[in-house]
Amino acid sequence: MYFPTFRPRRLRRNANLRRMIRETILSVDHLIYPLFAAPGKSVRNPVGSMPGVFQMSVDCLLEEVESVNDLRIPAILLFGLPREKDDQGSEAYASDGVVQIAVRTIKDKFPDLIVVTDVCLCEYTSHGHCGVVHGQEVDNDATLDLLARVALSHARAGADVVAPSDMMDGRVRSIRQALDQCGFEQVSILSYAAKYCSAFYGPFREAAESAPRFGDRRAYQMDTANAREALREVSLDIEEGADIVMVKPALAYLDIIRRVKDTFNRPVAAYNVSGEYSMIKAAAERGWLDERQVMMETLTAIRRAGADLILSYFAKDAARLLQE
Ligand code: PBG
């Protein structure tokens, strides 16, 4: 046999050829942009560890959302910074809480934009844990009612999708029941189904002021070393009524994204988290990496691993690049 019958380089010879055989498409349709709603007026506080990310009061958020909408990004994810924290995280479900006001204002002006709300307590509790604390423990079942109240308050404000990120057992079911009982059967649940206990959330905790005051989240978020357990988590959330399942973080867990995609017939989301963003920003600031290229390579890799949707602080930058 004469050498070589197949030369893979033949199909890499020019940009059009490469475009024709490209297997993975990254489009603005797949992106969700996270935003941090703060109380007050004209507030636009930069988050030190996340260049380009701000805590914003509703008036500034509206301007931001306008640019997101102009870039044709289909959805945003909202986090809230409450005026005050307490041990139950009561502002998380207040009808005039910072997220509820933001949702109402945004949906009023941009009715077609998909508004996803993060459902959790850690930004709202004085101790910084994602549930009700008894002694040193987060009480799973006592937290479920509160999470359902949070989700319901977001639905009442007009959220299209609620996204529980707390990792309590059974929370998707209690949220689904509460929504259905109150006539919100059209509100979807995007569950943070396989959410790992990750140090890559570090910069987010500065942005959301949500670091736990004692201990850590290992008793409720997943152990980094586990993959089969992620499949169990995802199957539970699907049984309980999740419409979209998320793997988080993304980059160190691409294998999990792929397994979830191959195992279940639900849309899969991946969260390109704060630490993944900050690492690229920091290296680029030093001139050590080409920010735009590394960003696009990263987002494409997350898509290639199987993510239908990507939550990313790069969403606007990527959308701009994709438009060019
Ligand atoms: C809240 C929540 C966290 C993130 C999203 N929702 C932080 C955490 O669990 O401590 C992380 C997002 C990011 O790092 O970008 N529970």
mmCIF file of C-alpha atoms in Angstrom, residues 77-214:
data_model
loop_
_atom_site.group_PDB
_atom_site.id
_atom_site.type_symbol
_atom_site.label_atom_id
_atom_site.label_comp_id
_atom_site.label_asym_id
_atom_site.label_seq_id
_atom_site.Cartn_x
_atom_site.Cartn_y
_atom_site.Cartn_z
ATOM 1 C CA LEU A 77 -29.023 35.360 34.907
ATOM 2 C CA LEU A 78 -29.697 37.608 37.895
ATOM 3 C CA PHE A 79 -28.064 37.552 41.317
ATOM 4 C CA GLY A 80 -29.004 39.955 44.094
ATOM 5 C CA LEU A 81 -27.143 41.869 46.779
ATOM 6 C CA PRO A 82 -29.669 42.538 49.534
ATOM 7 C CA ARG A 83 -29.785 45.700 51.648
ATOM 8 C CA GLU A 84 -29.665 43.562 54.755
ATOM 9 C CA LYS A 85 -28.830 39.975 55.586
ATOM 10 C CA ASP A 86 -30.395 37.847 58.332
ATOM 11 C CA ASP A 87 -30.201 34.219 59.400
ATOM 12 C CA GLN A 88 -33.165 33.159 57.209
ATOM 13 C CA GLY A 89 -32.107 35.205 54.194
ATOM 14 C CA SER A 90 -35.552 36.815 54.192
ATOM 15 C CA GLU A 91 -34.773 39.398 51.508
ATOM 16 C CA ALA A 92 -34.342 36.494 49.103
ATOM 17 C CA TYR A 93 -38.132 36.078 48.987
ATOM 18 C CA ALA A 94 -39.286 39.643 49.702
ATOM 19 C CA SER A 95 -41.640 40.949 47.034
ATOM 20 C CA ASP A 96 -39.685 44.225 47.046
ATOM 21 C CA GLY A 97 -36.280 42.522 47.237
ATOM 22 C CA VAL A 98 -33.529 43.703 44.957
ATOM 23 C CA VAL A 99 -33.890 40.817 42.462
ATOM 24 C CA GLN A 100 -37.675 41.005 42.407
ATOM 25 C CA ILE A 101 -37.555 44.715 41.587
ATOM 26 C CA ALA A 102 -34.877 44.146 38.968
ATOM 27 C CA VAL A 103 -36.895 41.376 37.291
ATOM 28 C CA ARG A 104 -40.054 43.487 37.179
ATOM 29 C CA THR A 105 -38.243 46.492 35.772
ATOM 30 C CA ILE A 106 -36.318 44.498 33.171
ATOM 31 C CA LYS A 107 -39.299 42.427 31.982
ATOM 32 C CA ASP A 108 -41.372 45.593 31.737
ATOM 33 C CA LYS A 109 -38.883 47.110 29.302
ATOM 34 C CA PHE A 110 -37.622 43.933 27.591
ATOM 35 C CA PRO A 111 -40.540 41.493 27.657
ATOM 36 C CA ASP A 112 -38.920 39.050 25.212
ATOM 37 C CA LEU A 113 -35.559 38.797 26.946
ATOM 38 C CA ILE A 114 -35.354 35.571 28.960
ATOM 39 C CA VAL A 115 -34.770 36.392 32.604
ATOM 40 C CA VAL A 116 -33.263 33.584 34.661
ATOM 41 C CA THR A 117 -32.965 34.093 38.418
ATOM 42 C CA ASP A 118 -30.502 32.364 40.699
ATOM 43 C CA VAL A 119 -32.447 30.779 43.558
ATOM 44 C CA CYS A 120 -30.251 30.499 46.638
ATOM 45 C CA LEU A 121 -29.908 31.944 50.115
ATOM 46 C CA CYS A 122 -26.156 32.458 50.476
ATOM 47 C CA GLU A 123 -26.185 36.059 49.265
ATOM 48 C CA TYR A 124 -28.970 36.840 51.743
ATOM 49 C CA THR A 125 -28.025 34.983 54.904
ATOM 50 C CA SER A 126 -25.867 36.576 57.588
ATOM 51 C CA HIS A 127 -23.837 33.353 57.873
ATOM 52 C CA GLY A 128 -23.374 33.038 54.094
ATOM 53 C CA HIS A 129 -24.586 29.445 53.789
ATOM 54 C CA CYS A 130 -27.072 28.310 51.154
ATOM 55 C CA GLY A 131 -29.715 27.215 53.666
ATOM 56 C CA VAL A 132 -31.035 27.424 57.200
ATOM 57 C CA VAL A 133 -28.264 26.759 59.714
ATOM 58 C CA HIS A 134 -28.850 24.734 62.878
ATOM 59 C CA GLY A 135 -25.705 24.559 64.961
ATOM 60 C CA GLN A 136 -22.928 24.019 62.436
ATOM 61 C CA GLU A 137 -25.145 22.260 59.889
ATOM 62 C CA VAL A 138 -27.258 23.382 56.990
ATOM 63 C CA ASP A 139 -30.699 21.872 57.581
ATOM 64 C CA ASN A 140 -31.833 20.422 54.260
ATOM 65 C CA ASP A 141 -35.560 20.030 54.777
ATOM 66 C CA ALA A 142 -36.018 23.279 56.674
ATOM 67 C CA THR A 143 -34.466 25.034 53.665
ATOM 68 C CA LEU A 144 -36.820 23.582 51.041
ATOM 69 C CA ASP A 145 -39.792 25.791 51.961
ATOM 70 C CA LEU A 146 -37.651 28.897 51.829
ATOM 71 C CA LEU A 147 -36.256 28.000 48.412
ATOM 72 C CA ALA A 148 -39.784 27.445 47.112
ATOM 73 C CA ARG A 149 -40.746 30.876 48.456
ATOM 74 C CA VAL A 150 -37.738 32.444 46.739
ATOM 75 C CA ALA A 151 -38.594 30.808 43.419
ATOM 76 C CA LEU A 152 -42.241 31.808 43.735
ATOM 77 C CA SER A 153 -41.345 35.420 44.473
ATOM 78 C CA HIS A 154 -39.168 35.471 41.344
ATOM 79 C CA ALA A 155 -41.984 33.963 39.260
ATOM 80 C CA ARG A 156 -44.420 36.558 40.610
ATOM 81 C CA ALA A 157 -41.975 39.276 39.585
ATOM 82 C CA GLY A 158 -41.952 37.854 36.051
ATOM 83 C CA ALA A 159 -38.946 35.515 35.851
ATOM 84 C CA ASP A 160 -39.082 33.086 32.927
ATOM 85 C CA VAL A 161 -36.687 30.558 34.434
ATOM 86 C CA VAL A 162 -35.659 29.892 38.030
ATOM 87 C CA ALA A 163 -32.260 28.362 38.702
ATOM 88 C CA PRO A 164 -31.754 26.746 42.111
ATOM 89 C CA SER A 165 -28.037 26.706 43.001
ATOM 90 C CA ASP A 166 -28.191 25.635 46.639
ATOM 91 C CA MET A 167 -27.695 21.843 46.234
ATOM 92 C CA MET A 168 -30.296 20.866 48.854
ATOM 93 C CA ASP A 169 -31.828 17.431 48.216
ATOM 94 C CA GLY A 170 -35.377 17.603 46.894
ATOM 95 C CA ARG A 171 -35.419 21.303 46.091
ATOM 96 C CA VAL A 172 -36.427 20.927 42.456
ATOM 97 C CA ARG A 173 -39.582 19.043 43.481
ATOM 98 C CA SER A 174 -40.547 21.542 46.152
ATOM 99 C CA ILE A 175 -39.997 24.447 43.740
ATOM 100 C CA ARG A 176 -41.952 22.734 40.927
ATOM 101 C CA GLN A 177 -44.878 22.030 43.281
ATOM 102 C CA ALA A 178 -44.955 25.575 44.609
ATOM 103 C CA LEU A 179 -44.845 27.045 41.102
ATOM 104 C CA ASP A 180 -47.593 24.754 39.798
ATOM 105 C CA GLN A 181 -49.860 25.364 42.779
ATOM 106 C CA CYS A 182 -49.711 29.079 42.131
ATOM 107 C CA GLY A 183 -50.348 28.950 38.404
ATOM 108 C CA PHE A 184 -46.753 29.262 37.218
ATOM 109 C CA GLU A 185 -46.623 25.992 35.320
ATOM 110 C CA GLN A 186 -44.948 27.832 32.428
ATOM 111 C CA VAL A 187 -41.973 28.957 34.505
ATOM 112 C CA SER A 188 -39.031 26.648 33.784
ATOM 113 C CA ILE A 189 -36.472 25.220 36.163
ATOM 114 C CA LEU A 190 -32.805 25.271 35.217
ATOM 115 C CA SER A 191 -31.244 23.278 38.021
ATOM 116 C CA TYR A 192 -27.636 23.527 39.065
ATOM 117 C CA ALA A 193 -27.776 19.729 39.080
ATOM 118 C CA ALA A 194 -24.113 18.751 39.262
ATOM 119 C CA LYS A 195 -22.611 21.616 41.202
ATOM 120 C CA TYR A 196 -19.188 20.905 42.605
ATOM 121 C CA CYS A 197 -17.624 22.361 45.720
ATOM 122 C CA SER A 198 -15.079 24.388 43.788
ATOM 123 C CA ALA A 199 -12.413 26.962 44.548
ATOM 124 C CA PHE A 200 -13.192 28.438 41.124
ATOM 125 C CA TYR A 201 -16.134 30.292 42.749
ATOM 126 C CA GLY A 202 -13.714 32.521 44.696
ATOM 127 C CA PRO A 203 -14.137 35.727 42.665
ATOM 128 C CA PHE A 204 -17.936 35.292 42.544
ATOM 129 C CA ARG A 205 -18.076 35.372 46.325
ATOM 130 C CA GLU A 206 -16.515 38.816 46.177
ATOM 131 C CA ALA A 207 -19.023 39.886 43.514
ATOM 132 C CA ALA A 208 -22.024 38.483 45.399
ATOM 133 C CA GLU A 209 -20.642 39.051 48.906
ATOM 134 C CA SER A 210 -21.618 35.486 49.701
ATOM 135 C CA ALA A 211 -18.613 33.742 51.246
ATOM 136 C CA PRO A 212 -19.627 31.509 54.170
ATOM 137 C CA ARG A 213 -18.737 33.064 57.543
ATOM 138 C CA PHE A 214 -17.756 29.697 59.001
#
